[in-house]
Amino acid sequence: MKEIEIEEGQIKIIIPTFEKVSARAPVFYNPVMELNRDISVLALQQFRKERDADIKVCDAFGGSGIRGIRYSQEVDGVSEVLVNDISSLALEFAEKNRQLNGVDNMELSHDDANLVMRNNRGKFDVIDIDPFGTPSYFIESAANSLKADSMLCVTATDTSALCGTYKEPCIRKYNSLPLKTEYCHENGIRILISFVARTFAKYKKMVDVKLSHSSEHYMRIYFKIDKGAAKTDKSLENLGFIIHCRKCLFRDSVPGIAPSLLEECPLCGEKLLRGGPMWLGKIQDHSFINSMLEMISEKSLNQEKKVIKLLNLCMEEYDAPPGFYDLHVITKKLKISSPPLMDVLNDLKREGYSAYRTHYRPTGIKTDAPLSKIEKIVLSL
Ligand code: SAM
């Protein structure tokens, strides 16, 4: 079997050569996910800093071992990493890569991820779930396994289900109705958070989202886990629905697990779309992300510029209401050409509204201003 060597962060790995990135490759490696791994290194470092104690990490879908090895070598204060994979060939390479990098705090495990999490209940401070496609089959075991003051990192690549290209897969996998709008990637993240929060709630565990992003073909969310029935019940108040009018762009968030929802748009009478349950609460943590940004210079990240750009945009979103407007969708409705985005944002701010860009779309506007105000400003520019 021919092999190639890859350098990433402060480590290198060898993997069998592959023609194209695919779940069918002998050992999975996706260079596009380097950004995801760079950000993960920073998130784990920040979690470790806040916790102020060494951490044990479970890389439940280890593949070549690249992620687990990077955690072991690039995050200070990791006492142990368990790299698990169901593929024996992946583990052979993970072991070669462990030796190549002289890692002495890494164990290997050849099991189904669900069993690894359940068999090690209460052991790990961080569990990383990075499967092919949906993470939904594995969240229950993470909820069973993780203790208070721990961290869960979740990747989902089934973005078409979460964004609502077809609604049935989202209902099947996440027990939520998706909402296909210009802000469908944010809806998808909120649906995934809602699914994780409801699954953890069964165990009287609550989630606090530290960072979430939708990049390339995947979504990634970092949760801090806490325990307690009362706190969990309170946190579930963040669940709710979004209603949306495709004709006039009216939208609203409606909290509650079974709220009564308007059928018709209050502005134009069109039949409203609806999506949920989804997480209407905070999905970015300003101080967590800011501290991640502050520690970038201490790390050696190949994707540093992209990481900085993405984290700054995510940080800007921290106190914005759910959803966003798209300047091009608004100007298409108004049948005019688009003014510069920054002019619209500045005018909204001058009028006392919050107005931010979003990492989801370069033409996105996150604001608490009503649509009528945004349209008035867009028309005046
Ligand atoms: N985390 C890796 C990285 O950053 O390069 C990539 C992981 S890849 C997307 C998914 C891996 O999960 C594959 O190596 C596959 O063999 C493994 N896998 C698939 N189903 C699994 C299961 N039920 N339990 C454990 N591993 C599984």
Coordinates of C-alpha atoms and ligand atoms in Angstrom, one line a residue:
M1 CA 0.0 0.0 0.0
K2 CA 1.5 3.4 -1.1
E3 CA 1.6 6.0 1.6
I4 CA 1.8 9.8 1.8
E5 CA 3.0 12.1 4.5
I6 CA 0.9 15.1 5.6
E7 CA 1.9 18.0 7.9
E8 CA -0.7 19.8 9.9
G9 CA -0.4 22.0 12.9
Q10 CA 2.6 20.8 14.8
I11 CA 2.4 17.2 13.7
K12 CA 2.8 15.0 10.7
I13 CA 0.9 11.8 9.7
I14 CA 1.1 9.1 7.1
I15 CA -1.9 7.7 5.4
P16 CA -2.5 5.4 2.4
T17 CA -2.7 7.4 -0.8
F18 CA -6.2 8.2 -2.0
E19 CA -7.7 9.4 -5.3
K20 CA -10.4 11.6 -3.8
V21 CA -11.7 12.5 -0.3
S22 CA -14.4 9.8 0.4
A23 CA -15.8 7.7 3.2
R24 CA -14.7 4.8 1.0
A25 CA -11.0 5.8 1.2
P26 CA -8.9 3.1 3.1
V27 CA -8.2 5.6 5.9
F28 CA -10.2 8.8 6.0
Y29 CA -8.4 12.1 5.8
N30 CA -9.9 15.3 4.6
P31 CA -7.6 18.4 4.2
V32 CA -10.6 20.7 4.1
M33 CA -11.2 19.7 7.8
E34 CA -7.9 21.3 8.8
L35 CA -9.8 24.5 9.7
N36 CA -12.1 22.4 11.9
R37 CA -9.1 20.8 13.6
D38 CA -7.3 24.1 14.1
I39 CA -10.4 25.6 15.8
S40 CA -10.8 22.4 17.9
V41 CA -7.3 22.8 19.2
L42 CA -8.1 26.3 20.3
A43 CA -11.5 25.3 21.8
L44 CA -10.0 22.5 23.8
Q45 CA -7.2 24.8 25.0
Q46 CA -9.7 27.4 26.2
F47 CA -11.9 24.7 27.9
R48 CA -8.7 23.4 29.7
K49 CA -7.8 26.9 30.7
E50 CA -11.3 27.6 32.2
R51 CA -11.3 24.2 34.0
D52 CA -7.8 24.7 35.4
A53 CA -7.1 20.9 35.6
D54 CA -5.7 18.4 33.1
I55 CA -8.2 16.9 30.7
K56 CA -8.9 13.4 29.3
V57 CA -10.1 13.4 25.7
C58 CA -12.0 10.8 23.7
D59 CA -11.6 11.1 19.9
A60 CA -14.4 8.6 19.2
F61 CA -14.1 8.6 15.4
G62 CA -10.3 8.8 15.2
G63 CA -9.6 7.9 11.6
S64 CA -5.8 8.3 11.0
G65 CA -5.4 9.6 14.5
I66 CA -4.7 13.1 13.3
R67 CA -7.2 14.8 15.5
G68 CA -6.3 12.9 18.7
I69 CA -2.6 13.4 18.0
R70 CA -3.0 17.1 17.5
Y71 CA -5.0 17.3 20.8
S72 CA -2.2 15.5 22.6
Q73 CA 0.6 17.5 21.1
E74 CA -0.9 21.0 20.7
V75 CA -3.2 21.4 23.7
D76 CA -1.4 22.0 26.9
G77 CA -2.7 20.0 29.9
V78 CA -4.1 16.9 28.1
S79 CA -3.2 14.0 30.3
E80 CA -4.7 11.3 28.1
V81 CA -6.3 10.8 24.6
L82 CA -8.2 7.8 23.6
V83 CA -8.3 7.4 19.8
N84 CA -11.1 5.0 18.8
D85 CA -12.2 3.8 15.4
I86 CA -14.3 0.9 14.1
S87 CA -11.8 0.3 11.2
S88 CA -8.7 -1.8 12.0
L89 CA -6.8 -0.3 9.1
A90 CA -7.5 3.2 10.5
L91 CA -6.1 2.1 13.9
E92 CA -3.0 0.6 12.3
F93 CA -2.2 4.0 10.8
A94 CA -3.2 5.8 14.0
E95 CA -0.6 3.6 15.9
K96 CA 2.1 4.4 13.2
N97 CA 1.2 8.1 13.5
R98 CA 1.4 7.9 17.3
Q99 CA 4.9 6.5 17.0
L100 CA 5.9 9.0 14.3
N101 CA 5.0 11.9 16.6
G102 CA 6.5 10.3 19.7
V103 CA 3.1 10.5 21.5
D104 CA 3.2 8.9 25.0
N105 CA -0.3 9.8 26.4
M106 CA -2.4 8.2 23.7
E107 CA -4.4 4.9 23.9
L108 CA -6.1 3.2 20.9
S109 CA -9.4 1.5 21.0
H110 CA -11.1 -0.6 18.3
D111 CA -14.8 -0.4 19.0
D112 CA -18.1 1.1 18.0
A113 CA -18.2 4.7 19.3
N114 CA -21.4 4.2 21.2
L115 CA -19.7 1.4 23.2
V116 CA -16.6 3.3 23.9
M117 CA -18.5 6.2 25.3
R118 CA -20.8 4.0 27.5
N119 CA -18.0 1.7 28.7
N120 CA -16.1 4.7 29.9
R121 CA -18.9 6.6 31.6
G122 CA -17.7 9.5 33.6
K123 CA -14.1 9.2 32.5
F124 CA -13.7 11.8 29.8
D125 CA -13.6 15.5 30.1
V126 CA -14.0 16.0 26.4
I127 CA -15.7 13.8 23.8
D128 CA -15.3 14.6 20.1
I129 CA -17.9 13.2 17.7
D130 CA -16.7 13.5 14.1
P131 CA -18.5 10.8 12.1
F132 CA -19.5 10.4 8.5
G133 CA -22.9 12.2 8.0
T134 CA -25.2 12.5 11.0
P135 CA -24.0 12.5 14.6
S136 CA -27.5 11.8 15.8
Y137 CA -26.9 8.0 16.5
F138 CA -24.2 8.9 19.0
I139 CA -25.5 11.7 21.0
E140 CA -27.4 9.5 23.5
S141 CA -24.2 7.7 24.4
A142 CA -22.4 11.0 24.9
A143 CA -25.2 12.2 27.1
N144 CA -24.9 9.0 29.2
S145 CA -21.1 9.3 29.4
L146 CA -20.3 12.9 30.0
K147 CA -20.1 14.4 33.5
A148 CA -20.7 17.9 34.8
D149 CA -18.0 20.4 33.7
S150 CA -17.1 18.5 30.6
M151 CA -17.1 19.4 26.9
L152 CA -18.8 17.8 23.8
C153 CA -17.6 18.6 20.3
V154 CA -19.9 17.6 17.5
T155 CA -19.5 17.6 13.7
A156 CA -22.5 17.0 11.3
T157 CA -22.0 16.7 7.5
D158 CA -25.6 15.9 6.7
T159 CA -26.2 19.6 6.2
S160 CA -28.9 19.0 3.5
A161 CA -31.1 17.2 6.2
L162 CA -30.4 20.0 8.8
C163 CA -31.1 22.7 6.3
G164 CA -34.3 21.2 5.0
T165 CA -33.5 20.3 1.4
Y166 CA -36.0 17.5 2.1
K167 CA -37.9 17.6 5.4
E168 CA -38.3 13.9 6.2
P169 CA -34.6 13.1 7.0
C170 CA -34.5 16.0 9.5
I171 CA -37.7 14.8 11.2
R172 CA -36.3 11.2 11.2
K173 CA -32.8 12.0 12.5
Y174 CA -33.4 15.1 14.7
N175 CA -37.2 15.1 15.5
S176 CA -37.5 18.6 14.2
L177 CA -39.1 20.3 11.2
P178 CA -36.4 22.0 9.2
L179 CA -36.9 25.5 7.7
K180 CA -35.5 26.1 4.3
T181 CA -34.8 29.9 4.1
E182 CA -31.9 32.1 3.3
Y183 CA -30.7 31.5 6.9
C184 CA -31.2 27.7 6.7
H185 CA -27.7 26.9 7.9
E186 CA -28.3 28.8 11.1
N187 CA -31.6 27.0 11.5
G188 CA -29.7 23.7 11.0
I189 CA -27.3 24.5 13.7
R190 CA -30.2 25.5 16.0
I191 CA -32.0 22.2 15.2
L192 CA -28.8 20.2 16.0
I193 CA -28.4 22.0 19.3
S194 CA -32.0 21.4 20.1
F195 CA -31.6 17.7 19.5
V196 CA -28.4 17.5 21.7
A197 CA -30.1 19.6 24.4
R198 CA -33.2 17.4 24.5
T199 CA -31.1 14.2 24.5
F200 CA -28.9 15.4 27.4
A201 CA -32.0 16.6 29.3
K202 CA -33.1 13.0 29.8
Y203 CA -30.0 12.6 32.0
K204 CA -30.6 15.9 33.8
K205 CA -27.7 17.4 31.9
M206 CA -27.8 20.8 30.3
V207 CA -25.8 22.2 27.4
D208 CA -24.2 25.7 27.0
V209 CA -23.0 26.5 23.5
K210 CA -19.6 28.0 23.4
L211 CA -19.1 28.2 19.6
S212 CA -20.9 27.0 16.5
H213 CA -20.1 27.4 12.9
S214 CA -21.2 26.2 9.5
S215 CA -18.3 25.9 7.1
E216 CA -17.8 24.2 3.7
H217 CA -19.9 21.0 3.9
Y218 CA -20.2 20.7 7.6
M219 CA -21.5 22.1 10.9
R220 CA -19.5 22.1 14.1
I221 CA -20.7 22.8 17.7
Y222 CA -18.8 23.0 21.0
F223 CA -20.9 22.5 24.1
K224 CA -20.1 22.8 27.8
I225 CA -22.0 20.3 29.8
D226 CA -23.5 20.9 33.3
K227 CA -25.7 18.8 35.5
G228 CA -28.9 19.4 37.6
A229 CA -32.6 19.0 37.0
A230 CA -33.6 22.6 37.7
K231 CA -30.8 24.1 35.5
T232 CA -31.7 21.7 32.8
D233 CA -35.4 22.5 32.9
K234 CA -34.6 26.2 32.8
S235 CA -32.3 25.8 29.8
L236 CA -35.0 24.0 27.9
E237 CA -36.9 27.3 27.8
N238 CA -34.6 28.1 24.9
L239 CA -36.5 25.7 22.7
G240 CA -39.0 27.1 20.2
F241 CA -40.0 27.6 16.6
I242 CA -39.4 30.1 13.8
I243 CA -42.2 31.2 11.5
H244 CA -41.3 32.7 8.1
C245 CA -43.0 34.4 5.2
R246 CA -41.4 33.7 1.8
K247 CA -43.4 36.5 0.2
C248 CA -42.7 39.5 2.4
L249 CA -39.7 38.1 4.4
F250 CA -41.5 38.6 7.8
R251 CA -40.1 36.2 10.4
D252 CA -40.6 35.6 14.2
S253 CA -39.2 33.3 16.9
V254 CA -41.8 31.7 19.1
P255 CA -40.5 30.1 22.3
G256 CA -42.0 27.0 23.8
I257 CA -42.2 23.3 23.1
A258 CA -45.8 23.4 21.8
P259 CA -46.6 27.0 21.2
S260 CA -49.6 28.1 19.1
L261 CA -48.2 29.3 15.8
L262 CA -49.7 31.8 13.3
E263 CA -50.8 30.2 10.1
E264 CA -50.8 33.4 8.0
C265 CA -48.4 36.2 7.7
P266 CA -49.6 39.2 9.8
L267 CA -48.1 41.6 7.2
C268 CA -49.2 40.1 3.9
G269 CA -51.6 37.2 4.6
E270 CA -49.4 34.6 2.9
K271 CA -49.2 31.1 4.4
L272 CA -46.3 31.0 6.8
L273 CA -43.5 28.4 6.9
R274 CA -42.5 27.0 10.2
G275 CA -39.4 25.1 11.6
G276 CA -38.6 23.6 15.0
P277 CA -38.2 22.7 17.7
M278 CA -34.9 24.5 17.5
W279 CA -32.6 26.3 20.0
L280 CA -33.6 30.0 20.2
G281 CA -31.0 30.8 22.8
K282 CA -27.4 31.9 22.5
I283 CA -25.2 29.9 20.1
Q284 CA -21.9 31.8 20.4
D285 CA -20.1 32.7 23.6
H286 CA -18.3 36.1 23.3
S287 CA -15.7 35.7 26.0
F288 CA -14.9 32.0 25.1
I289 CA -14.3 32.9 21.4
N290 CA -12.4 36.1 22.4
S291 CA -10.0 34.0 24.5
M292 CA -9.6 31.5 21.7
L293 CA -8.6 34.5 19.4
E294 CA -6.1 35.7 22.1
M295 CA -4.3 32.4 22.2
I296 CA -3.9 32.0 18.4
S297 CA -0.3 33.4 18.4
E298 CA 0.8 30.7 20.9
K299 CA -0.3 28.0 18.5
S300 CA 1.1 27.1 15.0
L301 CA -2.0 26.9 12.8
N302 CA -1.7 26.6 9.0
Q303 CA -5.2 28.1 8.6
E304 CA -4.6 31.0 11.0
K305 CA -6.0 33.7 8.8
K306 CA -9.2 31.7 8.1
V307 CA -9.5 30.9 11.8
I308 CA -9.2 34.5 12.8
K309 CA -11.8 35.7 10.2
L310 CA -14.3 33.0 11.1
L311 CA -13.9 33.4 14.9
N312 CA -14.3 37.2 14.6
L313 CA -17.5 36.8 12.6
C314 CA -18.9 34.2 15.1
M315 CA -18.0 36.5 18.0
E316 CA -20.0 39.3 16.4
E317 CA -23.1 37.1 16.3
Y318 CA -23.2 36.5 20.0
D319 CA -26.2 38.5 21.2
A320 CA -28.1 38.7 17.9
P321 CA -31.6 37.3 17.7
P322 CA -32.1 34.0 15.7
G323 CA -32.0 34.2 11.9
F324 CA -30.7 37.0 9.7
Y325 CA -31.7 39.0 6.6
D326 CA -29.9 38.7 3.3
L327 CA -29.2 42.0 1.5
H328 CA -29.6 40.4 -1.9
V329 CA -33.0 38.8 -1.0
I330 CA -34.2 42.1 0.3
T331 CA -33.1 44.1 -2.8
K332 CA -34.6 41.4 -5.1
K333 CA -37.9 41.9 -3.3
L334 CA -37.6 45.7 -3.7
K335 CA -36.4 45.2 -7.3
I336 CA -33.3 47.5 -6.8
S337 CA -29.6 46.8 -6.9
S338 CA -27.8 46.2 -3.6
P339 CA -26.0 49.1 -1.8
P340 CA -22.8 48.2 0.1
L341 CA -23.5 46.0 3.1
M342 CA -21.4 48.1 5.4
D343 CA -23.5 51.2 4.6
V344 CA -26.6 49.4 5.6
L345 CA -25.1 48.1 8.8
N346 CA -23.7 51.6 9.7
D347 CA -27.1 53.3 9.1
L348 CA -28.9 50.6 11.2
K349 CA -26.4 51.3 14.0
R350 CA -26.8 55.1 13.7
E351 CA -30.5 54.6 14.2
G352 CA -29.8 52.7 17.5
Y353 CA -30.2 49.1 16.3
S354 CA -27.7 46.2 16.6
A355 CA -26.3 45.4 13.2
Y356 CA -23.7 42.8 12.5
R357 CA -22.3 40.6 9.7
T358 CA -22.7 36.9 9.9
H359 CA -20.3 34.0 9.1
Y360 CA -23.1 32.2 7.3
R361 CA -23.2 34.5 4.3
P362 CA -21.2 37.5 3.1
T363 CA -24.5 39.4 2.4
G364 CA -26.1 38.5 5.7
I365 CA -27.4 41.1 8.2
K366 CA -28.0 40.2 11.8
T367 CA -30.1 42.9 13.4
D368 CA -32.9 43.6 15.9
A369 CA -34.4 46.2 13.5
P370 CA -37.8 45.4 12.0
L371 CA -37.8 44.6 8.3
S372 CA -39.6 47.9 7.5
K373 CA -36.7 49.8 8.9
I374 CA -34.1 47.8 7.0
E375 CA -36.0 48.3 3.8
K376 CA -36.3 52.0 4.4
I377 CA -32.5 52.3 4.9
V378 CA -31.8 50.1 1.8
L379 CA -34.0 52.2 -0.3
S380 CA -32.4 55.4 0.9
L381 CA -28.8 54.3 0.0
Ligands
SAM1 N1 -11.8 12.6 13.1 C1 -11.1 12.2 11.8 C2 -10.3 13.4 11.3 O1 -10.4 14.5 11.9 O2 -9.6 13.2 10.4 C3 -12.1 11.8 10.8 C4 -13.1 10.8 11.1 S1 -14.0 10.2 9.7 C5 -15.1 11.5 9.3 C6 -15.0 9.0 10.5 C7 -14.3 7.8 11.1 O3 -15.3 7.1 11.9 C8 -13.8 6.8 10.0 O4 -12.4 6.6 10.3 C9 -14.6 5.5 10.3 O5 -13.9 4.3 10.1 C10 -15.1 5.7 11.7 N2 -16.4 5.1 12.1 C11 -17.5 5.0 11.4 N3 -18.5 4.5 12.1 C12 -18.0 4.3 13.4 C13 -18.5 3.8 14.6 N4 -19.8 3.4 14.7 N5 -17.7 3.8 15.7 C14 -16.4 4.2 15.6 N6 -15.9 4.6 14.5 C15 -16.6 4.7 13.4

